[in-house]
Amino acid sequence: MTDTRPVRSRSRPPSVRRPSATVGDGGPPAHLSDFDVATELLIRATDTVLVGHVHPDADALGSALALGLGLERRGVPVAVSFAEPGEIPESLRLLPGGHLVVPPGEVPEHPDLLVSLDVGSAARLGSLDRLLTTARQSLIIDHHPSNTRFGDHHLIDPSAEATVVLVARLLDRLGIPIDLAIAKNLYAGLATDTGHFRHADSDAHRLAARLIDTGVRPAELLRPITDSHPFDWLTMLSHVLGGAVLHDVAADGRGVVSTRIDLATSAGLRSEELDSVIDILRTVQQAAVAIVLKQTSPDIWQVSLRSHPPVDVAVLATELGGGGHVRAAGFTHHGDPDDAVAAILAVLGR
Ligand code: AMP
Ligand code: MN
Ligand code: MN
């Protein structure tokens, strides 16, 4: 990444920075940075579809809505979408910009520019991967180290804590002011992807301060996203945590803790409740790796992985057909969940 400038502070309003050469269909000249190319594509786009990964989190949806609100202000037609589920997850419904969200079956099929946000591979676009061929051009904006570079143009920075960090820099370059509506989306993605600022460097904290200065109230914004569950959540937790197993092996001489959530146990609960389990397992002192297997259909399990240094679960998940980050990754398993755990332990034991 050639552009590592921090996001500018409010006291120095950003100006539009135009690259010295243009982006044509033949690809950009080599001297343009990835930020230059992305900025130019967004300046020139006549209409855009912005897509986050399936089952979007606050970083995927927040990135798309923040950029979407910004482009809308410039008069650019914008549609925001994600392939699954069919509607915005309940916990993210208060993010501003929901009017931009279009069901996956109703997105314009031939946009001038497709922008993929927080998506590590084409498979994570779900059925919307079709737009990679129908859109005139595609731009991939992401921070997953496992990103497979599946578009025409790429702004990928694994050192960014969240995709919203890259979106904030782009908005500055485009000269689009970060108002409260945009700031709420950026803050939600930043707070959640950094583990509520545990994994945030000083630039990320400066960005957070700037967002709070626009009027973001963190506790109020984050409560529906991470701090709110129905009472039945406790019943599920007691069952799932009671079934946790400590595997006394591997992982740099330290253990692995795992549990599973089958369809009967998750019935009636939201993904928000299920996703909370891994955050509890990852605090187990005896384990360097935490695993939660979530049954999504009789034969399919979504596997969530978390690690403590020095274990890299991005490499592990990629080897098992998924992807993610060094400390948080996942993959999809078909078949017996015990086989998934055995495969993980085998890779860690090497
Ligand atoms: P999760 O455990 O679902 O919160 O996912 C943690 C990280 O792993 C996220 O950054 C995801 O992008 C990535 N990830 C999870 N599941 C998959 C999958 N099936 N394929 C690729 N990446 C995944
Ligand atoms: Mn994400
Ligand atoms: Mn992210």
mmCIF file of C-alpha atoms and ligand atoms in Angstrom:
data_model
loop_
_atom_site.group_PDB
_atom_site.id
_atom_site.type_symbol
_atom_site.label_atom_id
_atom_site.label_comp_id
_atom_site.label_asym_id
_atom_site.label_seq_id
_atom_site.Cartn_x
_atom_site.Cartn_y
_atom_site.Cartn_z
ATOM 1 C CA MET A 1 0.000 0.000 0.000
ATOM 2 C CA THR A 2 1.559 3.274 -1.035
ATOM 3 C CA ASP A 3 -0.875 5.540 0.780
ATOM 4 C CA THR A 4 -0.598 5.241 4.528
ATOM 5 C CA ARG A 5 -1.541 8.807 5.383
ATOM 6 C CA PRO A 6 -3.764 9.082 8.419
ATOM 7 C CA VAL A 7 -7.260 10.418 7.952
ATOM 8 C CA ARG A 8 -7.083 14.185 8.109
ATOM 9 C CA SER A 9 -8.337 15.927 11.213
ATOM 10 C CA ARG A 10 -11.408 18.150 11.127
ATOM 11 C CA SER A 11 -9.326 21.271 11.505
ATOM 12 C CA ARG A 12 -7.891 20.729 8.031
ATOM 13 C CA PRO A 13 -10.813 20.227 5.648
ATOM 14 C CA PRO A 14 -9.915 17.809 2.868
ATOM 15 C CA SER A 15 -9.733 18.875 -0.752
ATOM 16 C CA VAL A 16 -10.461 16.676 -3.728
ATOM 17 C CA ARG A 17 -7.186 15.218 -4.868
ATOM 18 C CA ARG A 18 -7.240 14.253 -8.491
ATOM 19 C CA PRO A 19 -4.694 11.759 -9.737
ATOM 20 C CA SER A 20 -2.445 12.893 -12.567
ATOM 21 C CA ALA A 21 -3.685 10.210 -14.941
ATOM 22 C CA THR A 22 -7.047 8.617 -15.566
ATOM 23 C CA VAL A 23 -8.383 5.124 -15.179
ATOM 24 C CA GLY A 24 -9.478 3.713 -18.496
ATOM 25 C CA ASP A 25 -10.756 0.320 -19.521
ATOM 26 C CA GLY A 26 -7.222 -0.802 -20.222
ATOM 27 C CA GLY A 27 -6.274 -0.511 -16.537
ATOM 28 C CA PRO A 28 -4.471 2.215 -14.637
ATOM 29 C CA PRO A 29 -0.922 3.433 -15.305
ATOM 30 C CA ALA A 30 1.529 1.838 -12.897
ATOM 31 C CA HIS A 31 2.445 5.082 -11.098
ATOM 32 C CA LEU A 32 -1.021 5.529 -9.594
ATOM 33 C CA SER A 33 -1.479 4.273 -6.039
ATOM 34 C CA ASP A 34 -4.380 1.990 -5.205
ATOM 35 C CA PHE A 35 -6.004 4.941 -3.383
ATOM 36 C CA ASP A 36 -5.589 7.153 -6.496
ATOM 37 C CA VAL A 37 -7.252 4.528 -8.681
ATOM 38 C CA ALA A 38 -10.131 3.928 -6.251
ATOM 39 C CA THR A 39 -10.714 7.684 -5.891
ATOM 40 C CA GLU A 40 -10.728 8.204 -9.643
ATOM 41 C CA LEU A 41 -13.144 5.311 -10.196
ATOM 42 C CA LEU A 42 -15.541 6.763 -7.608
ATOM 43 C CA ILE A 43 -15.272 10.287 -9.098
ATOM 44 C CA ARG A 44 -16.119 8.988 -12.567
ATOM 45 C CA ALA A 45 -18.791 6.413 -11.707
ATOM 46 C CA THR A 46 -22.152 7.233 -13.280
ATOM 47 C CA ASP A 47 -24.029 4.696 -11.153
ATOM 48 C CA THR A 48 -22.868 2.312 -8.449
ATOM 49 C CA VAL A 49 -23.843 -0.870 -6.661
ATOM 50 C CA LEU A 50 -22.126 -1.310 -3.284
ATOM 51 C CA VAL A 51 -22.065 -4.854 -1.920
ATOM 52 C CA GLY A 52 -21.010 -6.280 1.462
ATOM 53 C CA HIS A 53 -20.400 -9.918 2.344
ATOM 54 C CA VAL A 54 -23.218 -12.404 3.000
ATOM 55 C CA HIS A 55 -24.616 -12.016 6.539
ATOM 56 C CA PRO A 56 -23.118 -8.541 6.768
ATOM 57 C CA ASP A 57 -21.585 -7.303 9.999
ATOM 58 C CA ALA A 58 -21.267 -3.674 11.035
ATOM 59 C CA ASP A 59 -18.037 -3.250 9.041
ATOM 60 C CA ALA A 60 -19.479 -4.616 5.790
ATOM 61 C CA LEU A 61 -22.811 -2.783 6.018
ATOM 62 C CA GLY A 62 -21.337 0.325 7.672
ATOM 63 C CA SER A 63 -18.736 0.633 4.904
ATOM 64 C CA ALA A 64 -21.360 0.299 2.176
ATOM 65 C CA LEU A 65 -23.806 2.726 3.810
ATOM 66 C CA ALA A 66 -21.119 5.316 4.622
ATOM 67 C CA LEU A 67 -19.770 5.297 1.076
ATOM 68 C CA GLY A 68 -23.308 5.084 -0.321
ATOM 69 C CA LEU A 69 -24.498 8.141 1.627
ATOM 70 C CA GLY A 70 -21.415 10.030 0.457
ATOM 71 C CA LEU A 71 -21.910 9.141 -3.203
ATOM 72 C CA GLU A 72 -25.622 9.914 -2.965
ATOM 73 C CA ARG A 73 -24.692 13.431 -1.843
ATOM 74 C CA ARG A 74 -22.635 13.800 -5.001
ATOM 75 C CA GLY A 75 -25.733 12.923 -7.043
ATOM 76 C CA VAL A 76 -24.511 9.465 -8.023
ATOM 77 C CA PRO A 77 -27.226 6.768 -8.167
ATOM 78 C CA VAL A 78 -26.410 4.204 -5.429
ATOM 79 C CA ALA A 79 -27.791 0.801 -4.487
ATOM 80 C CA VAL A 80 -26.444 -1.073 -1.433
ATOM 81 C CA SER A 81 -27.004 -4.820 -1.223
ATOM 82 C CA PHE A 82 -25.844 -8.176 0.158
ATOM 83 C CA ALA A 83 -26.920 -11.625 -0.983
ATOM 84 C CA GLU A 84 -28.116 -13.064 2.354
ATOM 85 C CA PRO A 85 -30.237 -12.671 4.403
ATOM 86 C CA GLY A 86 -33.043 -10.933 2.517
ATOM 87 C CA GLU A 87 -33.146 -7.950 4.852
ATOM 88 C CA ILE A 88 -30.874 -5.876 7.090
ATOM 89 C CA PRO A 89 -29.984 -7.846 10.262
ATOM 90 C CA GLU A 90 -32.103 -6.522 13.129
ATOM 91 C CA SER A 91 -29.104 -5.337 15.140
ATOM 92 C CA LEU A 92 -27.935 -3.094 12.252
ATOM 93 C CA ARG A 93 -31.300 -1.568 11.375
ATOM 94 C CA LEU A 94 -30.575 1.716 13.128
ATOM 95 C CA LEU A 95 -27.557 2.458 10.936
ATOM 96 C CA PRO A 96 -28.383 5.531 8.808
ATOM 97 C CA GLY A 97 -28.780 5.012 5.057
ATOM 98 C CA GLY A 98 -31.110 2.008 5.128
ATOM 99 C CA HIS A 99 -33.093 3.647 2.294
ATOM 100 C CA LEU A 100 -30.186 2.768 -0.024
ATOM 101 C CA VAL A 101 -30.541 -0.988 0.611
ATOM 102 C CA VAL A 102 -32.054 -2.983 -2.245
ATOM 103 C CA PRO A 103 -32.936 -6.737 -2.108
ATOM 104 C CA PRO A 104 -30.366 -8.837 -4.015
ATOM 105 C CA GLY A 105 -32.898 -9.710 -6.728
ATOM 106 C CA GLU A 106 -33.580 -6.039 -7.457
ATOM 107 C CA VAL A 107 -30.094 -4.520 -7.825
ATOM 108 C CA PRO A 108 -29.301 -2.952 -11.210
ATOM 109 C CA GLU A 109 -27.690 -5.770 -13.205
ATOM 110 C CA HIS A 110 -25.334 -3.590 -15.266
ATOM 111 C CA PRO A 111 -23.993 -0.841 -13.009
ATOM 112 C CA ASP A 112 -21.172 1.360 -14.219
ATOM 113 C CA LEU A 113 -19.192 0.470 -11.065
ATOM 114 C CA LEU A 114 -19.553 -2.424 -8.631
ATOM 115 C CA VAL A 115 -17.854 -1.770 -5.281
ATOM 116 C CA SER A 116 -17.275 -4.779 -3.029
ATOM 117 C CA LEU A 117 -16.686 -3.842 0.626
ATOM 118 C CA ASP A 118 -15.239 -6.064 3.390
ATOM 119 C CA VAL A 119 -15.520 -9.122 1.117
ATOM 120 C CA GLY A 120 -12.512 -11.473 1.091
ATOM 121 C CA SER A 121 -13.436 -13.646 -1.874
ATOM 122 C CA ALA A 122 -16.018 -13.864 -4.658
ATOM 123 C CA ALA A 123 -17.758 -16.699 -2.789
ATOM 124 C CA ARG A 124 -18.483 -14.294 0.090
ATOM 125 C CA LEU A 125 -20.564 -12.164 -2.340
ATOM 126 C CA GLY A 126 -23.018 -15.089 -2.539
ATOM 127 C CA SER A 127 -25.379 -14.856 -5.510
ATOM 128 C CA LEU A 128 -24.335 -11.226 -6.110
ATOM 129 C CA ASP A 129 -21.021 -12.524 -7.504
ATOM 130 C CA ARG A 130 -22.832 -12.378 -10.864
ATOM 131 C CA LEU A 131 -22.270 -8.611 -10.863
ATOM 132 C CA LEU A 132 -18.517 -9.214 -11.209
ATOM 133 C CA THR A 133 -19.211 -10.034 -14.841
ATOM 134 C CA THR A 134 -22.240 -7.829 -15.541
ATOM 135 C CA ALA A 135 -20.897 -4.565 -14.062
ATOM 136 C CA ARG A 136 -18.765 -2.446 -16.398
ATOM 137 C CA GLN A 137 -15.947 -2.323 -13.794
ATOM 138 C CA SER A 138 -15.432 -3.582 -10.258
ATOM 139 C CA LEU A 139 -13.515 -2.152 -7.323
ATOM 140 C CA ILE A 140 -12.641 -4.348 -4.327
ATOM 141 C CA ILE A 141 -12.146 -2.444 -1.048
ATOM 142 C CA ASP A 142 -11.095 -4.704 1.818
ATOM 143 C CA HIS A 143 -8.740 -5.452 4.713
ATOM 144 C CA HIS A 144 -8.701 -9.272 4.784
ATOM 145 C CA PRO A 145 -5.138 -10.607 4.380
ATOM 146 C CA SER A 146 -6.686 -13.620 2.657
ATOM 147 C CA ASN A 147 -8.337 -11.433 -0.037
ATOM 148 C CA THR A 148 -8.207 -13.281 -3.364
ATOM 149 C CA ARG A 149 -8.199 -10.103 -5.553
ATOM 150 C CA PHE A 150 -11.277 -11.117 -7.511
ATOM 151 C CA GLY A 151 -12.160 -7.794 -9.214
ATOM 152 C CA ASP A 152 -10.821 -5.381 -11.829
ATOM 153 C CA HIS A 153 -9.303 -2.890 -9.355
ATOM 154 C CA HIS A 154 -8.211 -3.445 -5.749
ATOM 155 C CA LEU A 155 -7.778 -1.280 -2.663
ATOM 156 C CA ILE A 156 -6.713 -3.892 -0.133
ATOM 157 C CA ASP A 157 -4.867 -2.984 3.046
ATOM 158 C CA PRO A 158 -4.527 -5.778 5.646
ATOM 159 C CA SER A 159 -3.008 -3.251 8.051
ATOM 160 C CA ALA A 160 -6.347 -1.402 8.201
ATOM 161 C CA GLU A 161 -8.294 -2.493 11.290
ATOM 162 C CA ALA A 162 -11.579 -2.318 9.396
ATOM 163 C CA THR A 163 -12.842 -1.625 5.891
ATOM 164 C CA VAL A 164 -14.473 1.548 7.248
ATOM 165 C CA VAL A 165 -10.960 2.970 7.809
ATOM 166 C CA LEU A 166 -10.343 2.758 4.052
ATOM 167 C CA VAL A 167 -13.783 4.238 3.336
ATOM 168 C CA ALA A 168 -13.049 7.192 5.645
ATOM 169 C CA ARG A 169 -9.843 7.923 3.727
ATOM 170 C CA LEU A 170 -11.669 7.701 0.400
ATOM 171 C CA LEU A 171 -14.407 10.084 1.568
ATOM 172 C CA ASP A 172 -11.698 12.585 2.546
ATOM 173 C CA ARG A 173 -10.050 12.251 -0.843
ATOM 174 C CA LEU A 174 -13.400 12.727 -2.549
ATOM 175 C CA GLY A 175 -13.992 15.889 -0.494
ATOM 176 C CA ILE A 176 -17.195 14.427 0.952
ATOM 177 C CA PRO A 177 -17.759 15.733 4.515
ATOM 178 C CA ILE A 178 -18.201 13.071 7.185
ATOM 179 C CA ASP A 179 -21.481 14.110 8.790
ATOM 180 C CA LEU A 180 -23.255 12.355 11.664
ATOM 181 C CA ALA A 181 -25.085 9.823 9.440
ATOM 182 C CA ILE A 182 -21.854 8.732 7.746
ATOM 183 C CA ALA A 183 -19.943 8.873 11.037
ATOM 184 C CA LYS A 184 -22.358 6.454 12.759
ATOM 185 C CA ASN A 185 -21.743 3.876 10.039
ATOM 186 C CA LEU A 186 -17.987 4.324 10.209
ATOM 187 C CA TYR A 187 -17.918 4.150 14.012
ATOM 188 C CA ALA A 188 -20.027 0.975 14.130
ATOM 189 C CA GLY A 189 -17.625 -0.820 11.779
ATOM 190 C CA LEU A 190 -14.539 0.509 13.523
ATOM 191 C CA ALA A 191 -15.680 -0.381 17.045
ATOM 192 C CA THR A 192 -16.801 -3.907 16.185
ATOM 193 C CA ASP A 193 -13.891 -4.920 13.941
ATOM 194 C CA THR A 194 -11.346 -3.700 16.505
ATOM 195 C CA GLY A 195 -12.965 -5.670 19.345
ATOM 196 C CA HIS A 196 -14.186 -2.386 20.799
ATOM 197 C CA PHE A 197 -10.784 -0.735 20.241
ATOM 198 C CA ARG A 198 -8.619 -3.504 21.710
ATOM 199 C CA HIS A 199 -7.020 -3.940 18.292
ATOM 200 C CA ALA A 200 -6.963 -0.285 17.249
ATOM 201 C CA ASP A 201 -3.803 1.740 16.637
ATOM 202 C CA SER A 202 -3.523 5.447 17.390
ATOM 203 C CA ASP A 203 -4.778 6.457 13.919
ATOM 204 C CA ALA A 204 -7.916 4.379 14.482
ATOM 205 C CA HIS A 205 -8.439 6.060 17.852
ATOM 206 C CA ARG A 206 -7.970 9.465 16.157
ATOM 207 C CA LEU A 207 -10.585 8.511 13.569
ATOM 208 C CA ALA A 208 -12.919 7.443 16.402
ATOM 209 C CA ALA A 209 -12.390 10.783 18.139
ATOM 210 C CA ARG A 210 -13.198 12.626 14.924
ATOM 211 C CA LEU A 211 -16.399 10.587 14.497
ATOM 212 C CA ILE A 212 -17.446 11.263 18.096
ATOM 213 C CA ASP A 213 -16.869 14.967 17.427
ATOM 214 C CA THR A 214 -19.576 14.816 14.732
ATOM 215 C CA GLY A 215 -22.058 13.685 17.425
ATOM 216 C CA VAL A 216 -21.745 9.880 17.562
ATOM 217 C CA ARG A 217 -22.751 8.528 20.994
ATOM 218 C CA PRO A 218 -20.888 5.199 21.255
ATOM 219 C CA ALA A 219 -22.919 3.440 23.957
ATOM 220 C CA GLU A 220 -26.230 4.372 22.316
ATOM 221 C CA LEU A 221 -25.032 3.380 18.828
ATOM 222 C CA LEU A 222 -23.483 0.062 19.918
ATOM 223 C CA ARG A 223 -26.161 -1.165 22.295
ATOM 224 C CA PRO A 224 -28.407 -2.769 19.642
ATOM 225 C CA ILE A 225 -25.361 -4.036 17.747
ATOM 226 C CA THR A 226 -23.415 -5.819 20.481
ATOM 227 C CA ASP A 227 -25.044 -5.282 23.866
ATOM 228 C CA SER A 228 -28.629 -6.478 23.496
ATOM 229 C CA HIS A 229 -30.047 -10.020 23.521
ATOM 230 C CA PRO A 230 -33.440 -11.625 24.289
ATOM 231 C CA PHE A 231 -33.826 -13.653 27.492
ATOM 232 C CA ASP A 232 -33.743 -16.974 25.559
ATOM 233 C CA TRP A 233 -30.125 -16.176 24.757
ATOM 234 C CA LEU A 234 -29.258 -17.220 28.326
ATOM 235 C CA THR A 235 -30.840 -20.667 27.851
ATOM 236 C CA MET A 236 -28.859 -21.188 24.649
ATOM 237 C CA LEU A 237 -25.643 -20.018 26.339
ATOM 238 C CA SER A 238 -26.039 -22.350 29.302
ATOM 239 C CA HIS A 239 -26.501 -25.316 26.949
ATOM 240 C CA VAL A 240 -23.729 -24.405 24.488
ATOM 241 C CA LEU A 241 -21.163 -23.343 27.105
ATOM 242 C CA GLY A 242 -21.956 -26.456 29.137
ATOM 243 C CA GLY A 243 -21.032 -28.533 26.098
ATOM 244 C CA ALA A 244 -17.658 -26.835 25.527
ATOM 245 C CA VAL A 245 -14.618 -29.102 25.268
ATOM 246 C CA LEU A 246 -10.984 -28.261 26.044
ATOM 247 C CA HIS A 247 -8.620 -30.053 23.666
ATOM 248 C CA ASP A 248 -5.323 -30.313 25.452
ATOM 249 C CA VAL A 249 -3.231 -30.222 22.329
ATOM 250 C CA ALA A 250 -1.363 -28.330 19.697
ATOM 251 C CA ALA A 251 -1.671 -24.595 19.074
ATOM 252 C CA ASP A 252 1.857 -23.719 20.093
ATOM 253 C CA GLY A 253 1.736 -26.050 23.068
ATOM 254 C CA ARG A 254 -1.507 -24.519 24.278
ATOM 255 C CA GLY A 255 -5.040 -25.793 24.116
ATOM 256 C CA VAL A 256 -8.064 -25.393 21.917
ATOM 257 C CA VAL A 257 -11.591 -24.833 23.191
ATOM 258 C CA SER A 258 -14.575 -25.774 21.047
ATOM 259 C CA THR A 259 -18.325 -26.020 21.156
ATOM 260 C CA ARG A 260 -21.162 -26.429 18.704
ATOM 261 C CA ILE A 261 -24.592 -24.898 18.201
ATOM 262 C CA ASP A 262 -26.958 -27.245 16.405
ATOM 263 C CA LEU A 263 -30.167 -26.251 14.628
ATOM 264 C CA ALA A 264 -32.406 -27.282 17.540
ATOM 265 C CA THR A 265 -30.421 -25.090 19.950
ATOM 266 C CA SER A 266 -30.358 -22.049 17.679
ATOM 267 C CA ALA A 267 -34.059 -22.212 16.733
ATOM 268 C CA GLY A 268 -35.763 -18.856 17.238
ATOM 269 C CA LEU A 269 -32.530 -16.997 17.952
ATOM 270 C CA ARG A 270 -30.845 -14.387 15.736
ATOM 271 C CA SER A 271 -27.317 -14.648 14.373
ATOM 272 C CA GLU A 272 -26.486 -11.876 16.869
ATOM 273 C CA GLU A 273 -27.069 -14.332 19.745
ATOM 274 C CA LEU A 274 -25.083 -17.141 18.106
ATOM 275 C CA ASP A 275 -22.167 -14.849 17.228
ATOM 276 C CA SER A 276 -21.762 -13.881 20.892
ATOM 277 C CA VAL A 277 -20.648 -17.406 21.877
ATOM 278 C CA ILE A 278 -17.190 -17.160 20.308
ATOM 279 C CA ASP A 279 -16.484 -13.960 22.267
ATOM 280 C CA ILE A 280 -16.955 -15.922 25.485
ATOM 281 C CA LEU A 281 -14.941 -18.964 24.384
ATOM 282 C CA ARG A 282 -12.007 -16.812 23.303
ATOM 283 C CA THR A 283 -11.482 -15.700 26.905
ATOM 284 C CA VAL A 284 -10.663 -19.233 28.154
ATOM 285 C CA GLN A 285 -7.168 -19.040 29.694
ATOM 286 C CA GLN A 286 -6.087 -22.554 28.703
ATOM 287 C CA ALA A 287 -6.817 -22.043 25.001
ATOM 288 C CA ALA A 288 -4.877 -20.277 22.249
ATOM 289 C CA VAL A 289 -7.663 -21.066 19.768
ATOM 290 C CA ALA A 290 -11.448 -20.995 20.190
ATOM 291 C CA ILE A 291 -13.818 -22.767 17.806
ATOM 292 C CA VAL A 292 -17.602 -22.447 17.475
ATOM 293 C CA LEU A 293 -19.382 -24.672 14.956
ATOM 294 C CA LYS A 294 -22.793 -23.336 13.961
ATOM 295 C CA GLN A 295 -25.111 -25.686 12.088
ATOM 296 C CA THR A 296 -26.758 -23.789 9.221
ATOM 297 C CA SER A 297 -28.501 -26.775 7.574
ATOM 298 C CA PRO A 298 -28.494 -30.504 8.435
ATOM 299 C CA ASP A 299 -25.161 -31.133 6.723
ATOM 300 C CA ILE A 300 -23.492 -27.685 6.789
ATOM 301 C CA TRP A 301 -21.605 -26.001 9.634
ATOM 302 C CA GLN A 302 -20.246 -22.448 9.717
ATOM 303 C CA VAL A 303 -17.001 -22.576 11.694
ATOM 304 C CA SER A 304 -15.791 -19.504 13.612
ATOM 305 C CA LEU A 305 -12.172 -19.330 14.796
ATOM 306 C CA ARG A 306 -10.432 -16.912 17.169
ATOM 307 C CA SER A 307 -6.808 -16.978 18.295
ATOM 308 C CA HIS A 308 -4.300 -15.455 20.662
ATOM 309 C CA PRO A 309 -0.725 -14.683 19.557
ATOM 310 C CA PRO A 310 1.173 -16.258 17.956
ATOM 311 C CA VAL A 311 -1.463 -18.500 16.356
ATOM 312 C CA ASP A 312 -2.650 -17.293 12.930
ATOM 313 C CA VAL A 313 -6.174 -18.546 12.183
ATOM 314 C CA ALA A 314 -6.304 -16.742 8.795
ATOM 315 C CA VAL A 315 -3.777 -19.249 7.465
ATOM 316 C CA LEU A 316 -5.619 -22.121 9.160
ATOM 317 C CA ALA A 317 -9.049 -21.109 7.786
ATOM 318 C CA THR A 318 -7.670 -20.501 4.298
ATOM 319 C CA GLU A 319 -6.167 -23.999 4.303
ATOM 320 C CA LEU A 320 -9.596 -25.389 5.210
ATOM 321 C CA GLY A 321 -11.380 -23.497 2.420
ATOM 322 C CA GLY A 322 -12.338 -20.260 4.203
ATOM 323 C CA GLY A 323 -10.514 -17.062 5.125
ATOM 324 C CA GLY A 324 -10.383 -14.140 7.519
ATOM 325 C CA HIS A 325 -7.937 -12.327 9.759
ATOM 326 C CA VAL A 326 -5.010 -13.413 11.928
ATOM 327 C CA ARG A 327 -7.132 -13.311 15.108
ATOM 328 C CA ALA A 328 -10.617 -13.996 13.627
ATOM 329 C CA ALA A 329 -11.360 -16.318 10.738
ATOM 330 C CA GLY A 330 -13.811 -18.937 9.552
ATOM 331 C CA PHE A 331 -14.747 -21.559 7.015
ATOM 332 C CA THR A 332 -17.730 -23.653 5.946
ATOM 333 C CA HIS A 333 -17.712 -27.377 6.725
ATOM 334 C CA HIS A 334 -19.846 -30.050 5.052
ATOM 335 C CA GLY A 335 -20.480 -33.220 7.067
ATOM 336 C CA ASP A 336 -19.712 -34.359 10.610
ATOM 337 C CA PRO A 337 -18.687 -31.435 12.865
ATOM 338 C CA ASP A 338 -16.218 -33.709 14.705
ATOM 339 C CA ASP A 339 -14.319 -33.996 11.409
ATOM 340 C CA ALA A 340 -14.000 -30.195 11.237
ATOM 341 C CA VAL A 341 -12.501 -30.075 14.734
ATOM 342 C CA ALA A 342 -10.181 -32.983 13.883
ATOM 343 C CA ALA A 343 -9.013 -31.162 10.730
ATOM 344 C CA ILE A 344 -8.288 -27.996 12.722
ATOM 345 C CA LEU A 345 -6.363 -29.907 15.394
ATOM 346 C CA ALA A 346 -4.392 -31.723 12.695
ATOM 347 C CA VAL A 347 -3.315 -28.460 11.037
ATOM 348 C CA LEU A 348 -2.452 -26.849 14.404
ATOM 349 C CA GLY A 349 -0.493 -29.920 15.467
ATOM 350 C CA ARG A 350 1.869 -29.710 12.508
HETATM 351 P P1 AMP B 1 -17.010 -14.905 12.027
HETATM 352 O O1 AMP B 1 -16.402 -15.937 12.912
HETATM 353 O O2 AMP B 1 -18.191 -15.412 11.265
HETATM 354 O O3 AMP B 1 -17.270 -13.639 12.774
HETATM 355 O O4 AMP B 1 -15.926 -14.571 10.920
HETATM 356 C C1 AMP B 1 -14.655 -14.086 11.283
HETATM 357 C C2 AMP B 1 -13.880 -13.740 10.052
HETATM 358 O O5 AMP B 1 -13.682 -14.903 9.238
HETATM 359 C C3 AMP B 1 -14.538 -12.718 9.159
HETATM 360 O O6 AMP B 1 -13.558 -11.752 8.818
HETATM 361 C C4 AMP B 1 -14.984 -13.446 7.933
HETATM 362 O O7 AMP B 1 -14.763 -12.677 6.804
HETATM 363 C C5 AMP B 1 -14.138 -14.705 7.910
HETATM 364 N N1 AMP B 1 -14.967 -15.846 7.545
HETATM 365 C C6 AMP B 1 -15.905 -16.434 8.327
HETATM 366 N N2 AMP B 1 -16.493 -17.446 7.693
HETATM 367 C C7 AMP B 1 -15.918 -17.549 6.479
HETATM 368 C C8 AMP B 1 -16.105 -18.420 5.358
HETATM 369 N N3 AMP B 1 -17.007 -19.416 5.367
HETATM 370 N N4 AMP B 1 -15.316 -18.202 4.264
HETATM 371 C C9 AMP B 1 -14.427 -17.205 4.266
HETATM 372 N N5 AMP B 1 -14.196 -16.365 5.286
HETATM 373 C C10 AMP B 1 -14.932 -16.517 6.380
HETATM 374 MN MN MN B 2 -16.969 -8.371 7.993
HETATM 375 MN MN MN B 3 -14.024 -6.080 8.348
#
